[in-house]
C-alpha atoms as one frame of an Amber mdcrd trajectory, in Angstrom:
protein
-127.077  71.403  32.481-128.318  68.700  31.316-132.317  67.247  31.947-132.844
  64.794  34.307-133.342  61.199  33.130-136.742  59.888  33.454-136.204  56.937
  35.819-139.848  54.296  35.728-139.047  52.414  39.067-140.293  50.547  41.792
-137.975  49.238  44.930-137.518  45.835  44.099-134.093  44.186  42.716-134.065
  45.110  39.568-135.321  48.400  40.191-132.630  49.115  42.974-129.677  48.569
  40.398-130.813  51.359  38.105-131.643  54.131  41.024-127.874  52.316  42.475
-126.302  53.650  39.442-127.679  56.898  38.963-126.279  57.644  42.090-122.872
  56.308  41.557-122.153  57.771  38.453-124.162  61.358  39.630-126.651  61.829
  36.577-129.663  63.820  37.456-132.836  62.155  37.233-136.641  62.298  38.883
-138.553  59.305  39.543-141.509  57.934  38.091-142.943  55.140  40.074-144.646
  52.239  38.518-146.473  50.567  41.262-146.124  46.677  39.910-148.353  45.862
  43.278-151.725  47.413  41.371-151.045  46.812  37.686-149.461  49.884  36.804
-147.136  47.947  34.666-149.515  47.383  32.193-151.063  50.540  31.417-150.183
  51.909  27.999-147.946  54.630  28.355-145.660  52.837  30.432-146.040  49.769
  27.597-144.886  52.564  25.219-141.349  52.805  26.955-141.255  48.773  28.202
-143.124  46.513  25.584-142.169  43.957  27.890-144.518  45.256  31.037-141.432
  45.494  33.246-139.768  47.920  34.543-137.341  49.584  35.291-137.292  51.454
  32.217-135.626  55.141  31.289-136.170  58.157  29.296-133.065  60.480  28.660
-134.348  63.288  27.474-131.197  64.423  25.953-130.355  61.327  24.370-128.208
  60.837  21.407-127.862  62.976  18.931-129.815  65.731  21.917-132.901  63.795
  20.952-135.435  61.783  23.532-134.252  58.009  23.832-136.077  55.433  26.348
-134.820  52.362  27.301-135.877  49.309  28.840-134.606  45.782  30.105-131.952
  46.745  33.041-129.056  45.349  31.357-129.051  47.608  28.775-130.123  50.367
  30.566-126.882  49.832  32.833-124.391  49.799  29.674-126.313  53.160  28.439
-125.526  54.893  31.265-122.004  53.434  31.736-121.565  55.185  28.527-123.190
  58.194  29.037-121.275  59.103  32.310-118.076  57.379  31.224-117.925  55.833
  34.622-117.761  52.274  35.999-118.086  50.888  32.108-114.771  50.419  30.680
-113.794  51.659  27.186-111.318  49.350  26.249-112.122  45.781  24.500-111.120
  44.032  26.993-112.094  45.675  30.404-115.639  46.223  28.253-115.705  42.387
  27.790-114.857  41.421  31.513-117.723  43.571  32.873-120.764  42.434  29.912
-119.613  39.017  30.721-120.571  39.099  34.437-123.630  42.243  33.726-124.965
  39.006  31.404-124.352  36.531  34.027-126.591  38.312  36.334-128.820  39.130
  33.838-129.501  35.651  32.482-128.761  33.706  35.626-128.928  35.280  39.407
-131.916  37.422  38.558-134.295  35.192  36.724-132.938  31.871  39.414-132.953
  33.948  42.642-136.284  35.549  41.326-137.808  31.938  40.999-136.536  31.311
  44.515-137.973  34.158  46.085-141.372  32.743  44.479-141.306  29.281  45.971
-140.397  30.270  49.313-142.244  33.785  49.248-145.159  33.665  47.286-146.319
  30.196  46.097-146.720  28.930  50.141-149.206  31.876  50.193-151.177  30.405
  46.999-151.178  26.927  47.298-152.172  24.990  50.346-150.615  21.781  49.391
-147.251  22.571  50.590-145.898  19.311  48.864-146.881  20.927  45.655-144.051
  23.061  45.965-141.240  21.683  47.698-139.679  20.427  44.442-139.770  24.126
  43.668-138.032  25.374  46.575-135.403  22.736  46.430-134.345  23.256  42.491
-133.925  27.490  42.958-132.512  27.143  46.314-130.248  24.948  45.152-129.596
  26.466  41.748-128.940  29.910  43.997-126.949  28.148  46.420-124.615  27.499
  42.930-124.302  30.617  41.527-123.663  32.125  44.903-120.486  29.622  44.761
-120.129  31.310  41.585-118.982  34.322  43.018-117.489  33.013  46.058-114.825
  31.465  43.550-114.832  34.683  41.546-113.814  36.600  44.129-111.249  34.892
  45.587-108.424  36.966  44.097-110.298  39.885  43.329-112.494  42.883  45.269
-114.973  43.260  42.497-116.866  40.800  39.964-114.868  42.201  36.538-111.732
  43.527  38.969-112.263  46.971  39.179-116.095  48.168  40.634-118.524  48.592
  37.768-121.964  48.156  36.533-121.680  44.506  37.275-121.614  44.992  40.457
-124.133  46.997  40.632-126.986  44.222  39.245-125.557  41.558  41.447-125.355
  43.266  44.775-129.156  43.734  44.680-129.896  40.056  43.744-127.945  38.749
  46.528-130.347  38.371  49.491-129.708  35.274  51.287-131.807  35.506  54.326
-135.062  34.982  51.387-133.323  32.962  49.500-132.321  30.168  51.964-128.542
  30.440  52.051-125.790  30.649  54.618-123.197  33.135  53.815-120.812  31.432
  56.125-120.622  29.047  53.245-119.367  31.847  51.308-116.631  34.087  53.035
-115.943  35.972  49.738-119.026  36.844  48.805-120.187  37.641  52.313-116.964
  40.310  52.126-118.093  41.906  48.586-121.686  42.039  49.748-120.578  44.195
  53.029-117.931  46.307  50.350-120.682  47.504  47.827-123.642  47.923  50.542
-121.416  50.229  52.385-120.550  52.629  49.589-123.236  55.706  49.936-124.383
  55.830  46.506-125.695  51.986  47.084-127.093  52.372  50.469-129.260  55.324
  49.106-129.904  53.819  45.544-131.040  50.758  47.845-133.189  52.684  49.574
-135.553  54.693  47.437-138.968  54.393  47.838-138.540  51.651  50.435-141.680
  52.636  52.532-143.628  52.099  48.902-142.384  48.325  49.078-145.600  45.832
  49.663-145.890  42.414  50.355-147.200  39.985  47.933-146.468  37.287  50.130
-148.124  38.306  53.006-152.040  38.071  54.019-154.797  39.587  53.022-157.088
  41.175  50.369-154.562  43.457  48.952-151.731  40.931  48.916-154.041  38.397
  47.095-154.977  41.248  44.658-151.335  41.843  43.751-150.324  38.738  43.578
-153.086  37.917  41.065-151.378  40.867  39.124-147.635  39.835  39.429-148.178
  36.464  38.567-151.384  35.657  36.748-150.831  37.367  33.444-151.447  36.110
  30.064-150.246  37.217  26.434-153.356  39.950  25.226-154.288  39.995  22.216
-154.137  43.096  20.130
């Protein structure tokens, strides 16, 4: 049998698609949580897996070749294990192709966009008094969300999944999609509204989603220990070495 894969996670988006796919595609694995609320992030031996201070991040201790491999950035921790179970990760050219091109899409654009909107209308009203400092903010991600969710409303239109059949894809948007923090009306968006009911109801998703949830702070909220971590999550520098 094969070890469990190391899995450095807390519940937040991009954490949820990793712990979402190890459930789908049935790989054992334990958790390692990396509480981002109190700088644990930071501390060397998680730096030694995720340069980048991030997480999620992997170790498979029977990686290739039956040697240790870690991993980090959640796109390509996604294709690794596509690979590795030989599920929801086509092998053909093509099929491979139609699912990077959408795992990219939500790499490059939902993520990083809806992340920025969940800051202006989460976090920043909690930092700055001067509420007129950040409507401009709000406006540009909102908006910028409210187009890439139209994205995938016209995506879907002939289609159940983003790359056809369900895949890894999938499995980073769904967790991006929140529109009651990001400002949107799904009635706007019948599609989507229909693919984000399909993939929340499969049980793999629902418990991927749901790991750790009573672990999940709030850095937008009030008082000391919100201030703290929001001094962590968003008030780092480059350190010199």
């Amino acid at each position: 049998m094969s070890r469990p894969i190391e899995l450095w996670y807390w519940p937040t988006p991009n954490g949820w698609k990793i712990s979402i796919a190890l459930e789908e595609m049935g790989l054992p694995y334990v958790v390692r949580p990396v509480n981002i609320g109190a700088g644990e992030q930071f501390s060397p031996e998680f730096q030694a897996i995720s340069p980048n201070g991030r997480m999620p991040a992997i170790i498979d201790p029977d990686g290739p070749g039956g040697e240790p491999l870690s991993i980090f950035e959640s796109g390509a921790i996604l294709q690794y294990l596509g690979v590795k179970s030989g599920q929801f990760y086509p092998s053909d050219p093509r099929g491979k192709v139609e699912v990077d091109q959408w795992l990219f899409w939500q790499v490059g654009g939902l993520g990083p966009m809806a992340g920025q909107t969940h800051h202006f209308r989460q976090y920043a009203p909690a930092m700055i008094h001067d509420q007129r400092q950040i409507a401009y903010g709000v406006r540009r991600y909102t908006n910028e969300t409210h187009r890439l969710y139209g994205v995938m409303e016209r995506r879907l239109q002939d289609r159940d999944y983003l790359a056809g059949e369900y895949s890894i894809a999938d499995m980073a948007a769904w967790p991006w999609v929140l529109p009651g923090l990001q400002g949107q009306n799904m009635e706007d968006f019948p599609k989507l509204a229909a693919w984000l009911a399909r993939v929340g109801a499969r049980p793999a998703v629902r418990k991927g989603r749901a790991f750790l949830e009573e672990l999940r702070g709030n850095a937008g909220g009030s008082g000391k220990d919100a201030e703290a971590a929001r001094r962590i999550l968003f008030g780092q520098r480059a350190h010199k070495t």
